[in-house]
CSV table of C-alpha atoms in Angstrom, one decimal:
chain,number,residue,atom,x,y,z
A,1,MET,CA,-89.3,101.7,88.0
A,2,HIS,CA,-89.0,104.2,85.4
A,3,LEU,CA,-85.4,103.8,85.9
A,4,VAL,CA,-85.7,99.5,84.8
A,5,HIS,CA,-86.9,101.1,82.2
A,6,GLU,CA,-84.4,102.9,81.2
A,7,GLU,CA,-81.6,100.3,82.0
A,8,LEU,CA,-83.1,97.8,80.4
A,9,GLU,CA,-83.9,98.9,76.8
A,10,ARG,CA,-80.0,101.1,77.5
A,11,GLN,CA,-78.7,97.1,77.6
A,12,LYS,CA,-80.7,96.2,75.2
A,13,VAL,CA,-79.1,99.1,72.8
A,14,GLU,CA,-75.8,98.0,74.4
A,15,CYS,CA,-77.0,94.7,73.4
A,16,ALA,CA,-77.6,95.5,71.0
A,17,GLN,CA,-74.8,97.3,69.6
A,18,LYS,CA,-72.5,94.5,70.8
A,19,GLU,CA,-74.6,92.2,69.2
A,20,GLU,CA,-74.3,94.5,65.5
A,21,ILE,CA,-71.0,94.7,66.8
A,22,LEU,CA,-70.7,90.9,67.1
A,23,GLN,CA,-72.3,90.8,63.9
A,24,LYS,CA,-69.0,92.6,62.5
A,25,ARG,CA,-66.4,90.4,63.7
A,26,GLU,CA,-68.8,87.2,62.1
A,27,ASP,CA,-69.2,88.5,59.6
A,28,ASP,CA,-65.1,89.6,59.5
A,29,LEU,CA,-64.1,86.4,60.4
A,30,ARG,CA,-66.3,85.2,57.7
A,31,ASP,CA,-65.1,87.0,55.2
A,32,LYS,CA,-60.5,86.4,56.5
A,33,ASP,CA,-61.9,82.3,57.7
A,34,LEU,CA,-63.5,82.8,52.7
A,35,LYS,CA,-60.2,84.8,52.0
A,36,LEU,CA,-58.1,82.1,54.2
A,37,GLN,CA,-59.1,78.9,53.0
A,38,GLU,CA,-59.2,81.1,49.3
A,39,SER,CA,-55.5,81.6,50.1
A,40,LEU,CA,-54.7,77.7,50.9
A,41,ILE,CA,-56.7,76.2,48.0
A,42,GLY,CA,-54.2,79.0,45.8
A,43,PHE,CA,-51.7,78.1,47.8
A,44,SER,CA,-51.8,74.0,47.5
A,45,ARG,CA,-52.6,74.2,44.0
A,46,PHE,CA,-49.1,76.3,44.1
A,47,LEU,CA,-47.9,73.9,45.7
A,48,GLN,CA,-49.2,71.1,42.7
A,49,GLU,CA,-47.8,73.3,40.4
A,50,ASN,CA,-45.1,72.8,41.9
A,51,ALA,CA,-45.2,69.9,42.6
A,52,VAL,CA,-45.3,69.0,38.7
A,53,LYS,CA,-43.3,71.8,38.0
A,54,LYS,CA,-41.2,69.8,39.8
A,55,LYS,CA,-41.4,66.5,38.8
A,56,ARG,CA,-40.9,68.1,35.4
A,57,ALA,CA,-37.8,69.4,36.4
A,58,GLU,CA,-36.2,66.2,37.6
A,59,LYS,CA,-37.9,64.3,34.8
A,60,LYS,CA,-36.0,66.7,32.5
A,61,SER,CA,-32.6,67.0,34.5
A,62,ALA,CA,-32.7,62.8,34.6
A,63,ASP,CA,-33.0,62.7,31.2
A,64,GLU,CA,-31.0,65.9,29.8
A,65,ILE,CA,-28.7,63.7,32.2
A,66,LYS,CA,-28.9,60.3,31.1
A,67,SER,CA,-28.6,61.8,27.1
A,68,ARG,CA,-25.7,63.3,28.8
A,69,LEU,CA,-24.1,60.2,29.7
A,70,GLU,CA,-25.5,58.2,26.8
A,71,LYS,CA,-24.2,61.4,24.7
A,72,GLU,CA,-20.6,60.3,26.5
A,73,GLN,CA,-20.8,57.1,26.0
A,74,GLU,CA,-20.8,57.2,22.2
A,75,ILE,CA,-18.5,59.5,23.0
A,76,ILE,CA,-15.9,57.1,24.2
A,77,GLN,CA,-17.6,54.2,21.9
A,78,LEU,CA,-16.7,56.9,18.9
A,79,GLU,CA,-13.8,57.2,19.7
A,80,GLU,CA,-12.5,54.0,20.3
A,81,ALA,CA,-14.2,53.4,17.4
A,82,LEU,CA,-11.3,55.9,15.7
A,83,LEU,CA,-8.9,54.7,17.1
A,84,LYS,CA,-9.6,50.6,15.7
A,85,LEU,CA,-9.8,53.3,11.8
A,86,LYS,CA,-6.8,54.6,12.5
A,87,LEU,CA,-5.3,51.2,13.7
A,88,HIS,CA,-7.3,49.1,10.7
A,89,ARG,CA,-5.6,52.6,8.4
A,90,SER,CA,-2.6,52.2,10.0
A,91,ALA,CA,-2.5,48.2,9.3
A,92,THR,CA,-4.4,48.7,6.2
A,93,LEU,CA,-0.8,51.1,5.1
A,94,ALA,CA,1.4,48.9,6.3
A,95,ASN,CA,-0.1,45.4,3.7
A,96,LEU,CA,-0.7,47.7,1.4
A,97,ASP,CA,3.2,48.9,1.2
A,98,ARG,CA,3.6,45.3,1.5
A,99,LEU,CA,1.8,44.2,-1.5
A,100,MET,CA,3.2,47.2,-3.3
A,101,MET,CA,6.2,44.6,-3.4
A,102,TYR,CA,4.1,41.6,-4.4
A,103,GLN,CA,2.2,43.9,-7.1
A,104,LYS,CA,5.8,44.8,-8.4
A,105,TYR,CA,7.4,41.7,-8.1
A,106,LEU,CA,4.2,40.2,-10.4
A,107,GLU,CA,5.2,43.1,-13.0
A,108,SER,CA,8.6,41.4,-13.7
A,109,VAL,CA,7.3,38.7,-13.0
A,110,VAL,CA,4.5,39.7,-16.0
A,111,GLU,CA,7.3,41.5,-17.9
A,112,LYS,CA,9.0,38.3,-17.6
A,113,ALA,CA,7.2,35.9,-18.3
A,114,THR,CA,5.2,34.6,-22.1
A,115,GLN,CA,2.7,33.0,-20.9
A,116,TYR,CA,1.3,35.7,-18.8
A,117,HIS,CA,0.2,39.3,-20.6
A,118,GLU,CA,-1.9,40.0,-17.0
A,119,ILE,CA,-1.5,39.8,-13.4
A,120,ASN,CA,-4.9,39.1,-13.4
A,121,ASP,CA,-3.5,35.9,-15.6
A,122,LEU,CA,-1.1,35.1,-13.7
A,123,MET,CA,-3.3,35.4,-10.3
A,124,ILE,CA,-6.1,33.3,-11.9
A,125,ARG,CA,-3.5,30.7,-11.9
A,126,HIS,CA,-2.6,30.4,-9.0
A,127,ALA,CA,-6.0,30.4,-7.9
A,128,THR,CA,-6.5,27.1,-9.6
A,129,LEU,CA,-2.9,25.3,-8.7
A,130,ASP,CA,-3.4,26.5,-4.7
A,131,ALA,CA,-7.6,24.6,-5.4
A,132,SER,CA,-5.4,21.5,-7.1
A,133,ARG,CA,-3.2,22.1,-3.6
A,134,GLN,CA,-7.1,22.5,-1.8
A,135,ASP,CA,-7.4,19.7,-3.4
A,136,LEU,CA,-4.8,17.4,-3.4
A,137,LYS,CA,-4.4,18.1,0.2
A,138,GLU,CA,-8.1,16.3,1.4
A,139,HIS,CA,-7.6,13.2,-1.3
A,140,LEU,CA,-4.6,13.3,0.7
A,141,ALA,CA,-7.0,13.9,4.7
A,142,MET,CA,-9.3,11.7,2.6
A,143,CYS,CA,-6.2,8.0,2.1
A,144,THR,CA,-5.1,9.3,5.3
A,145,GLU,CA,-8.3,8.3,7.3
A,146,HIS,CA,-8.6,5.9,5.1
A,147,ASN,CA,-5.5,4.6,5.9
A,148,ASP,CA,-6.0,5.0,9.2
A,149,GLU,CA,-9.5,3.0,8.6
A,150,LEU,CA,-7.6,-0.3,7.0
A,151,ARG,CA,-5.3,0.3,9.4
A,152,ALA,CA,-7.5,-0.1,12.4
A,153,GLU,CA,-8.7,-2.6,10.7
A,154,PHE,CA,-5.8,-4.8,9.9
A,155,GLN,CA,-5.3,-4.5,14.5
A,156,ASN,CA,-8.7,-5.7,15.6
A,157,TYR,CA,-8.1,-8.8,12.5
A,158,LYS,CA,-4.7,-9.1,14.2
A,159,LYS,CA,-5.9,-9.3,17.6
A,160,SER,CA,-9.6,-11.2,16.9
A,161,THR,CA,-6.6,-14.4,14.4
A,162,ALA,CA,-5.0,-13.8,17.5
A,163,ASN,CA,-7.3,-15.6,19.9
A,164,GLU,CA,-8.7,-17.7,17.2
A,165,ILE,CA,-5.3,-18.8,17.1
A,166,MET,CA,-4.9,-18.9,20.6
A,167,THR,CA,-7.9,-20.7,20.9
A,168,LEU,CA,-7.0,-23.2,18.2
A,169,ASN,CA,-3.3,-23.9,20.1
A,170,ASN,CA,-5.5,-24.6,23.5
A,171,GLU,CA,-8.1,-26.8,21.5
A,172,VAL,CA,-4.7,-28.0,19.8
A,173,SER,CA,-3.7,-28.7,22.8
A,174,MET,CA,-6.3,-30.6,25.0
A,175,THR,CA,-6.9,-32.5,21.2
A,176,LYS,CA,-2.9,-33.6,22.2
A,177,GLN,CA,-3.9,-34.3,25.9
A,178,PHE,CA,-6.7,-35.9,24.8
A,179,VAL,CA,-4.5,-37.6,22.0
A,180,GLU,CA,-1.9,-38.6,25.0
A,181,GLN,CA,-5.0,-40.4,27.6
A,182,LYS,CA,-5.9,-42.6,24.3
A,183,LYS,CA,-2.6,-43.9,23.3
A,184,LEU,CA,-2.5,-44.5,27.6
A,185,GLU,CA,-5.5,-46.1,26.9
A,186,THR,CA,-5.0,-47.7,23.8
A,187,SER,CA,-1.6,-48.6,25.4
A,188,GLN,CA,-2.9,-50.2,29.1
A,189,LEU,CA,-6.1,-51.7,26.6
A,190,GLN,CA,-3.6,-53.8,24.8
A,191,LEU,CA,-1.6,-54.8,28.0
A,192,GLN,CA,-4.8,-56.4,28.7
A,193,ILE,CA,-5.4,-57.4,25.1
A,194,ASP,CA,-1.4,-58.4,25.5
A,195,GLN,CA,-2.4,-60.5,28.9
A,196,MET,CA,-5.9,-62.1,27.9
A,197,LEU,CA,-4.2,-63.4,24.4
A,198,GLN,CA,-1.3,-65.0,26.9
A,199,MET,CA,-3.2,-65.8,29.1
A,200,ALA,CA,-5.8,-67.6,26.5
A,201,ALA,CA,-2.4,-69.3,24.5
A,202,ALA,CA,-1.5,-70.0,27.8
A,203,ARG,CA,-4.6,-71.8,28.5
A,204,THR,CA,-4.7,-73.7,24.9
A,205,LEU,CA,-1.6,-74.5,25.5
A,206,ALA,CA,-2.8,-76.8,28.7
A,207,ARG,CA,-5.9,-77.2,26.6
A,208,SER,CA,-4.1,-79.0,23.6
A,209,GLN,CA,-1.1,-80.4,26.1
A,210,ILE,CA,-4.7,-82.1,28.4
A,211,CYS,CA,-7.1,-83.4,25.0
A,212,MET,CA,-3.1,-84.8,24.6
A,213,ALA,CA,-3.4,-86.0,27.3
A,214,ALA,CA,-6.5,-88.1,27.1
A,215,GLU,CA,-6.0,-88.9,23.9
A,216,ASN,CA,-2.9,-91.2,24.8
A,217,LEU,CA,-4.5,-91.9,28.4
A,218,PHE,CA,-7.3,-93.3,26.3
A,219,PHE,CA,-5.3,-95.1,23.5
A,220,ARG,CA,-3.4,-96.2,26.6
A,221,ILE,CA,-6.7,-97.2,27.7
A,222,ASP,CA,-8.0,-98.7,24.6
A,223,GLN,CA,-5.2,-101.3,24.0
A,224,VAL,CA,-5.1,-102.4,27.5
A,225,SER,CA,-9.5,-102.3,27.8
A,226,VAL,CA,-11.4,-105.5,27.2
A,227,ILE,CA,-14.2,-102.9,25.7
A,228,SER,CA,-13.0,-101.3,22.5
A,229,ARG,CA,-14.7,-97.2,22.8
A,230,PRO,CA,-14.3,-95.0,19.7
A,231,LEU,CA,-12.6,-92.0,20.0
A,232,GLN,CA,-14.3,-88.9,21.1
A,233,ASP,CA,-14.3,-85.5,19.2
A,234,ASN,CA,-14.7,-83.7,22.6
A,235,PRO,CA,-11.4,-84.2,25.2
A,236,ILE,CA,-14.4,-84.6,29.0
A,237,LYS,CA,-15.9,-87.1,27.1
A,238,ASN,CA,-12.8,-89.8,26.3
A,239,LEU,CA,-11.4,-87.8,30.2
A,240,ASP,CA,-14.2,-89.9,31.3
A,241,MET,CA,-14.1,-93.3,30.4
A,242,VAL,CA,-10.6,-92.9,31.5
A,243,SER,CA,-11.9,-91.9,35.1
A,244,ASP,CA,-14.6,-95.5,34.3
A,245,PHE,CA,-11.7,-97.4,33.4
A,246,VAL,CA,-9.7,-96.1,37.0
A,247,THR,CA,-13.3,-95.8,38.4
A,248,ASP,CA,-13.1,-99.8,37.7
A,249,LEU,CA,-10.0,-100.6,37.8
A,250,ASN,CA,-9.7,-99.6,41.3
A,251,TYR,CA,-13.5,-101.8,42.5
A,252,ILE,CA,-11.0,-104.3,40.9
A,253,GLN,CA,-8.1,-104.1,43.3
A,254,LYS,CA,-10.3,-103.8,45.4
A,255,LEU,CA,-12.5,-106.2,45.2
A,256,TYR,CA,-9.5,-108.4,44.7
A,257,LYS,CA,-8.6,-107.5,49.0
A,258,GLY,CA,-11.8,-107.8,49.7
A,259,THR,CA,-12.9,-104.7,50.5
A,260,TYR,CA,-16.7,-104.3,48.8
A,261,GLY,CA,-17.3,-107.4,49.8
A,262,ARG,CA,-17.7,-111.0,48.3
A,263,ASN,CA,-19.5,-110.5,44.5
A,264,PRO,CA,-19.3,-107.0,44.0
A,265,THR,CA,-21.0,-105.8,39.9
A,266,PRO,CA,-18.4,-104.3,38.9
A,267,LYS,CA,-19.4,-100.6,37.0
A,268,GLY,CA,-17.4,-101.1,33.4
A,269,GLY,CA,-15.3,-103.4,31.1
């Protein structure tokens, strides 16, 4: 029992030692973990700072590249401007050389001319003449435009007049056709009238002949008739009298031949 107790004590001591060792290891591990966390935090901060520095460096590099490109573009533009200025300078010098000839010419003109004392007077006169020329040019343009308008108006009037003349010619032609038609109708009507007049004349002649014949018959009958009758203006009545006489004469002849019986009664005298 004593041995068991000692063994238990020994095991307790060993357990306590082991616990102490484990506790120490745990403390060491905790310290290492804290140090590791601090190290990680520091490394993370270092990475963040490096990322910020990298972004700043990249931005600075991009800005420097952009600035370099802008400067290069500006240099190109300045070189082009310089080239243009050199060309302009060359052209200006050439123009100056050319104008110097005019300057010398104007000076010689001023020296020889009496009405111009300075080149400025000559230039003013030239400006006046040029302005007059410009005014005349504008006036010529206005006259030309007005002439074109008049020509166009004349062409339109000519065209409208031609159309009107064509219309009038058509109307005249139609009127001539109408007149010819009316002349033809008039000729036909005149022919009909002539025929009617001829027929009327023939009828009048026949009537006159009939009237004369009726009067002759009336006078001849009146000479042989025992009944005296006056001559009528109407030939029909005279012919009626002649008809009555002829009827009576026929009746008398038939009476004598015995056609109507023994005691016939005559119609007229």
